[in-house]
Structures are given as C-alpha cells and as structure tokens.
mmCIF file of C-alpha atoms in Angstrom:
data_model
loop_
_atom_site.group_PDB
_atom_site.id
_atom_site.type_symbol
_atom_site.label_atom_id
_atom_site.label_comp_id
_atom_site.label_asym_id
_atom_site.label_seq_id
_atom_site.Cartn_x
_atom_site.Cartn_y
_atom_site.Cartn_z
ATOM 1 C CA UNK A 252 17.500 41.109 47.356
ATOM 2 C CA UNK A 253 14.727 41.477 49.536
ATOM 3 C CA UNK A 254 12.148 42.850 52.072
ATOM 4 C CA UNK A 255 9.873 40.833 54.672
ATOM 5 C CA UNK A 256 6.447 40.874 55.416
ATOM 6 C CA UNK A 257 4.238 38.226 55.997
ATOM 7 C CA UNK A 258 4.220 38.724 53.105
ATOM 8 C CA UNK A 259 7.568 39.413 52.304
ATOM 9 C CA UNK A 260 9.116 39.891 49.105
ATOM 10 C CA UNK A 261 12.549 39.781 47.450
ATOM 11 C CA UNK A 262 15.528 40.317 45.132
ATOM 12 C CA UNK A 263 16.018 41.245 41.505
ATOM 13 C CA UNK A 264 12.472 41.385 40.398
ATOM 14 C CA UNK A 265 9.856 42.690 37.891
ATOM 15 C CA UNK A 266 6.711 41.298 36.045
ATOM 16 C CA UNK A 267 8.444 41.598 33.069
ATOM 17 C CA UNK A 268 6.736 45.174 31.597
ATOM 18 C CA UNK A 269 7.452 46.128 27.794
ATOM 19 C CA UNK A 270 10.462 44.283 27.125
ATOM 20 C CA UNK A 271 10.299 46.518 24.123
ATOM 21 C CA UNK A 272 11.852 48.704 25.868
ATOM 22 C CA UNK A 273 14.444 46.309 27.838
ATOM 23 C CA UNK A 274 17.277 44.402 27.197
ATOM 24 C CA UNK A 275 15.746 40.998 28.961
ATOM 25 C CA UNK A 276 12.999 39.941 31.385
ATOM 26 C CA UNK A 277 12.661 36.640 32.960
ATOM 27 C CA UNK A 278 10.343 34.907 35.241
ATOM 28 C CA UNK A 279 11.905 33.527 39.336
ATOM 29 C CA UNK A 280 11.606 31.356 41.115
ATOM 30 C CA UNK A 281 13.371 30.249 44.160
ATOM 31 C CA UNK A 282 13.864 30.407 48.507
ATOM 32 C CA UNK A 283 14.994 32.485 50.601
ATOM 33 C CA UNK A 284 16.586 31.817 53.997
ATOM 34 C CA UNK A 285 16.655 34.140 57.183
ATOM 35 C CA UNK A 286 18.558 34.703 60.122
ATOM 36 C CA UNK A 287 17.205 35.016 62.448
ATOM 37 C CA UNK A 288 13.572 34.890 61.440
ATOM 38 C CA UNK A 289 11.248 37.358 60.500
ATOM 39 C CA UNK A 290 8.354 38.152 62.822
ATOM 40 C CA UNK A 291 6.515 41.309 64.162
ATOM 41 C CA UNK A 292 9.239 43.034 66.021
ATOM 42 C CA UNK A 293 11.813 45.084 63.959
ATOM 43 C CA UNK A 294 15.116 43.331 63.757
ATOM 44 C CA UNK A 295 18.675 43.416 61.580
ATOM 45 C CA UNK A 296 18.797 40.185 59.856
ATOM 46 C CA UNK A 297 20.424 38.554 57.005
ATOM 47 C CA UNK A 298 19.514 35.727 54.488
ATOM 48 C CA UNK A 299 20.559 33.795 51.545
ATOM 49 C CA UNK A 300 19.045 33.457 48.399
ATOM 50 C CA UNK A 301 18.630 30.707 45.527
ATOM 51 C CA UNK A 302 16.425 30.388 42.689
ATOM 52 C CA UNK A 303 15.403 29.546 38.712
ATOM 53 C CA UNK A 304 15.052 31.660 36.017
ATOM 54 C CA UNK A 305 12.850 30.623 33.608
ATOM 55 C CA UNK A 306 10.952 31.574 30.203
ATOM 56 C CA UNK A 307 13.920 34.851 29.938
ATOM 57 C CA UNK A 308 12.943 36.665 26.407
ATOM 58 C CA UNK A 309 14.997 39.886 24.955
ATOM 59 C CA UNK A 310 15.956 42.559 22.638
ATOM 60 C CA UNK A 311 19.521 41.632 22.665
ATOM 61 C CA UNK A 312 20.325 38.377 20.165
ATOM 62 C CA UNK A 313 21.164 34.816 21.872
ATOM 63 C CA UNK A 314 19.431 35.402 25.257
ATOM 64 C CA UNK A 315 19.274 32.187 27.261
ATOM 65 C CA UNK A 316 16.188 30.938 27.899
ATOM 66 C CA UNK A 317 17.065 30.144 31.750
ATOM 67 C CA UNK A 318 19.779 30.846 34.210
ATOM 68 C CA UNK A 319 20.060 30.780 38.210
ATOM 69 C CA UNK A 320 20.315 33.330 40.767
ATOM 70 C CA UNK A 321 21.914 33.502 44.172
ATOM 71 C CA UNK A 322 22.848 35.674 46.874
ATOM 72 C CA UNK A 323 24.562 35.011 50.246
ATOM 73 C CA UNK A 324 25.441 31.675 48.958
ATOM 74 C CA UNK A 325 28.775 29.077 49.659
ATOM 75 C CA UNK A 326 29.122 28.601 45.479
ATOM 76 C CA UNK A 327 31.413 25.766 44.120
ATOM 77 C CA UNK A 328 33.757 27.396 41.337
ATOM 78 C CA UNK A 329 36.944 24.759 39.387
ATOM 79 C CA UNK A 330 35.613 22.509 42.351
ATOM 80 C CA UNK A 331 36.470 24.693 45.426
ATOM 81 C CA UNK A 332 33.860 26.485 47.736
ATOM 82 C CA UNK A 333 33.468 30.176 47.880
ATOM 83 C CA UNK A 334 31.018 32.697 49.834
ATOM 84 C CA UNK A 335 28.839 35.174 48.297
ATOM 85 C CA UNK A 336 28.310 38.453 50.141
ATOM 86 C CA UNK A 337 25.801 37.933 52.221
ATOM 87 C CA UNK A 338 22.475 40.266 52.140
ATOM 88 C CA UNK A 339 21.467 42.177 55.021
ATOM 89 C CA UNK A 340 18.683 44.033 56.457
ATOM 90 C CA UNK A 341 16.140 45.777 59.186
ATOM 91 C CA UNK A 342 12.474 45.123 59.978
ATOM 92 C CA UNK A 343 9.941 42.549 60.214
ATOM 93 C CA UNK A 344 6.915 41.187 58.523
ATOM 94 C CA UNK A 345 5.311 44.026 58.560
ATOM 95 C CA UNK A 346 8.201 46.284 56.389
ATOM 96 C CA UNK A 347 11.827 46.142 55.882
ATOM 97 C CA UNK A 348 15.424 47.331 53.909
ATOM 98 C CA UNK A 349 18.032 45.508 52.662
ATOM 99 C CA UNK A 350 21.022 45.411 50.505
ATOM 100 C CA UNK A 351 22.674 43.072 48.831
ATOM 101 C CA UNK A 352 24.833 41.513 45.606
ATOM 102 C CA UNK A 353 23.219 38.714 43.951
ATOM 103 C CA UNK A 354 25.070 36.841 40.750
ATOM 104 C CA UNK A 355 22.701 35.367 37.893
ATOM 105 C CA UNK A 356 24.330 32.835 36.056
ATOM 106 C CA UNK A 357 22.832 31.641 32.362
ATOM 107 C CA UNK A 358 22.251 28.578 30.206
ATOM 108 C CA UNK A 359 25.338 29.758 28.105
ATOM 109 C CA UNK A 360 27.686 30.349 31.237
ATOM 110 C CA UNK A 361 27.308 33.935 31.270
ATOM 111 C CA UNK A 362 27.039 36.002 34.343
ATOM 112 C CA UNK A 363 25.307 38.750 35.734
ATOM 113 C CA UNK A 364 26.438 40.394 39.302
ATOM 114 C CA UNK A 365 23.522 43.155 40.388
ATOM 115 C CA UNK A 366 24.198 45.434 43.941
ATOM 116 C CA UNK A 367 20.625 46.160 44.620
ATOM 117 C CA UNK A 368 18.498 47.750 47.562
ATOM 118 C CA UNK A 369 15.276 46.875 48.377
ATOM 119 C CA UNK A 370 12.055 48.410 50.541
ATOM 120 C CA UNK A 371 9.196 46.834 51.005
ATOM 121 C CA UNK A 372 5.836 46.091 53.139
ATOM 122 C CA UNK A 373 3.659 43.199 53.545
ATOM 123 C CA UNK A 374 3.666 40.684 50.349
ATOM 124 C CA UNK A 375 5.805 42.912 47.929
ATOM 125 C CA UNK A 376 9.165 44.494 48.308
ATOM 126 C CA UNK A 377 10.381 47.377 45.397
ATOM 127 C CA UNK A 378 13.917 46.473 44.068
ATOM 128 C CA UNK A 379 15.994 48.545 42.094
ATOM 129 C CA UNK A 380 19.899 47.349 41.245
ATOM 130 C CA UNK A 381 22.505 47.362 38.954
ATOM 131 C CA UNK A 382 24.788 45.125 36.843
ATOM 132 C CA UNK A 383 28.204 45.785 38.549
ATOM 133 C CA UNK A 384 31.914 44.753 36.679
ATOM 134 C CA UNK A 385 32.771 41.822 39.264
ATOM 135 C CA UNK A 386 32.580 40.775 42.916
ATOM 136 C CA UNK A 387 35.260 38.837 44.584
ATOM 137 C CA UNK A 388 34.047 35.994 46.778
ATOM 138 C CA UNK A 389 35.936 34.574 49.610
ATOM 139 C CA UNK A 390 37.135 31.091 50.220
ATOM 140 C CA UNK A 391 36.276 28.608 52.476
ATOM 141 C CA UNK A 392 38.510 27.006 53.912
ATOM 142 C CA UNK A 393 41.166 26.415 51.307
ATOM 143 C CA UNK A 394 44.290 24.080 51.580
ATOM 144 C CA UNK A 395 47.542 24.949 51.190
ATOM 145 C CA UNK A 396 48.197 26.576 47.327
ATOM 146 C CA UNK A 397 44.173 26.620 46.928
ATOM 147 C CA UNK A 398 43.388 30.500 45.859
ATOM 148 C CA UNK A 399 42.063 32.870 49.043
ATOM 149 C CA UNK A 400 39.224 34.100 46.580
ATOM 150 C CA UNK A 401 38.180 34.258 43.020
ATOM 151 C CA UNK A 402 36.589 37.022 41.073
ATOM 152 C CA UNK A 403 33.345 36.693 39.160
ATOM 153 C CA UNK A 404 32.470 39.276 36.311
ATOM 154 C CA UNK A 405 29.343 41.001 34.450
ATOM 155 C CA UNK A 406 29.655 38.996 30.751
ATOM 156 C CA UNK A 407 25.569 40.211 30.520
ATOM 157 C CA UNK A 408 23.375 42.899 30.769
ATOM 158 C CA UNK A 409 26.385 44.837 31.835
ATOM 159 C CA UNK A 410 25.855 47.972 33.523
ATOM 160 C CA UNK A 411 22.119 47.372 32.891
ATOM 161 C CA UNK A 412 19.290 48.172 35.872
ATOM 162 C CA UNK A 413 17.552 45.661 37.331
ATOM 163 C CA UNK A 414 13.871 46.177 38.978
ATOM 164 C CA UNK A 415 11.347 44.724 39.711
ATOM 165 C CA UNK A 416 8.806 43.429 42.378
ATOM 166 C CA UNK A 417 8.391 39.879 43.832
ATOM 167 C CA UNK A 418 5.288 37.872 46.691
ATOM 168 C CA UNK A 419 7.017 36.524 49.266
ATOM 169 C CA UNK A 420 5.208 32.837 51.038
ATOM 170 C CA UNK A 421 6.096 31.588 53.752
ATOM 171 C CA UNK A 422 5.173 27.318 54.325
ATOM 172 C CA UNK A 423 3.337 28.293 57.525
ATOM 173 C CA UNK A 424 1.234 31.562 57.424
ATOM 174 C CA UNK A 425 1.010 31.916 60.867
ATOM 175 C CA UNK A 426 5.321 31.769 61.281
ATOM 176 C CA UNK A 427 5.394 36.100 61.762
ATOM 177 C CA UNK A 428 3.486 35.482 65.000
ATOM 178 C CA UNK A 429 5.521 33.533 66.314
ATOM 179 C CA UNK A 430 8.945 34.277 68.354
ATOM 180 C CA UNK A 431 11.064 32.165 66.023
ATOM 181 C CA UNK A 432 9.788 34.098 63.126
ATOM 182 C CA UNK A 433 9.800 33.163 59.611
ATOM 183 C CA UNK A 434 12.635 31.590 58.131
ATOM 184 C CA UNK A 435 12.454 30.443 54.803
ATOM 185 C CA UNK A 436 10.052 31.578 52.394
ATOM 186 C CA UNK A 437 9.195 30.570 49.080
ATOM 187 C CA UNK A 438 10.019 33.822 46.399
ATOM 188 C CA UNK A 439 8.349 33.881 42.922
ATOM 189 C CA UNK A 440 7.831 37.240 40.290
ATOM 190 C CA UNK A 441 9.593 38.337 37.560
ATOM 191 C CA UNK A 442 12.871 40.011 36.669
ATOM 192 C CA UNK A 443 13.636 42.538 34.207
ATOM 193 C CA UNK A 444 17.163 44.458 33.391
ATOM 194 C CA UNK A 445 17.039 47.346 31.500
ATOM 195 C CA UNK A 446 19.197 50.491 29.970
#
C-alpha cells in the first residue's frame, strides 16, 4: 500500500484516532522497495513491502501486541517459498496511485489479508482497504509433489476497514532528482482497522 513523493507515503496506515471507536490500531514500521524508482517524471511502477507492527491496542479481547506486514513479498510457508501479489502503481514523487494486497500476520499466528488503494502527494499517501477472506499465493519454483500455491485466510479483523496515513523517507533526499529515482524508502505511521 502506497503512494510516492519525495515524500512518499504508504500502505495500511492511520495515527491510530479513537480506538474507541475501532476494533485495533497499531503503530508501523518498515521499507518499501521500488521498481523502477521513483523520481519526477510520472511512471507505472511496482514495489514490495515489509515492516513491524508495534504497541497494537483494541476493543476486541486478546489483541497481540505486535505482528508483521508485507506486500509483494517471496514468503516462506511449511518451509516452501511463495509470492505475494505484488503492488502496483502510476506517478512520481510528486503524486501517485496504487493498489495492492498486503497480509499482516500477529504475535498469536493470526492473519489479516487487506486489498487496499492508495492516493497520495508529497510525504503522505491516503489509504483506505479492507480485510478480505483469503489470497492465494503462488509458488516458486516447487519440486515435483511440492503444492503450486497455498491459500492464506482473514483469522482477524475480518471484513474490517483499514485506513490510515503514513511519511514516506527516502536514505538520500536528493534520490527524486535523480534519473534512477528513489528506490527504497523507509515507511513509518500508524494503522488502524475498523467496522
């Protein structure tokens, strides 16, 4: 989940308003990679995603404390490699779209899979998702009698919304003026899921 600028933002994301009024908020923090690179011309591009949740709070009884996220990722599952959908999207530093299916995993081996869109400009992108039933992920490469793909499924917040905004920082400033771009950035905010 995402949107560039240089500032650029991403993913499933919130600063954790009222969790009064929703079912669990958390705070993220994690990188995201890009391909190609983000700079000042308007582009289609796609990325990966991986990061930490951390200090999660919520209405609902038992919510783990911390969980990771990840989109567009190769994910080891009984020992055998599998791809995440990967996230696309159009622009630059300056604004961009994308789309995407990211899967939060928790301390207590639940799982969260959220289809979100996201639009942003400069240092913040606006997401706004949902917790989906399952997505099926795709081998890689599997031997002979190894499955083709394996299906992961909502066991939290199912059905839920997620939203949120997140700052996007990239290690070198100065990377959306060049051709190359920026390709990795560093992604921090909150996260919040909600009825």
């Amino acid at each position: 989940m995402i949107a560039a600028g240089c500032g650029l933002s991403l993913f499933v994301t919130a600063s954790a308003p009222s969790l009064a009024q929703s079912a669990g908020g958390c705070q993220l923090q994690g990188t995201a990679n890009f391909s190609p690179g983000l700079n000042s011309n308007p582009q289609p591009f796609s990325y990966n995603f991986a990061g930490n949740l951390t200090g999660c709070q919520g209405t609902q009884a038992g919510v783990p404390a911390t969980g990771v996220v990840s989109a567009g990722d190769a994910v080891s599952i009984n020992g055998q490699q599998f791809q995440e959908p990967v996230p696309t999207g159009s622009g630059g530093c300056a604004n961009s779209t994308t789309s995407g299916i990211a899967i939060a995993t928790w301390a207590d081996a639940t799982q969260t899979v959220i289809q979100y869109s996201t639009a942003g400009a400069a240092a913040a992108v606006q997401l706004s998702g949902t917790a989906v039933p399952s997505v099926t992920l795709q081998a890689i490469n599997p031997l002979p009698g190894q499955p083709t793909s394996t299906t992961v499924t909502t066991t939290r917040y199912g059905g839920q919304a997620a939203n949120g905004v997140l700052a996007f920082q990239p290690p070198d400033p100065t990377a959306c003026n060049t051709p190359t771009g920026a390709t990795s950035a560093g992604i921090s905010g909150g996260v919040t899921f909600s009825e």
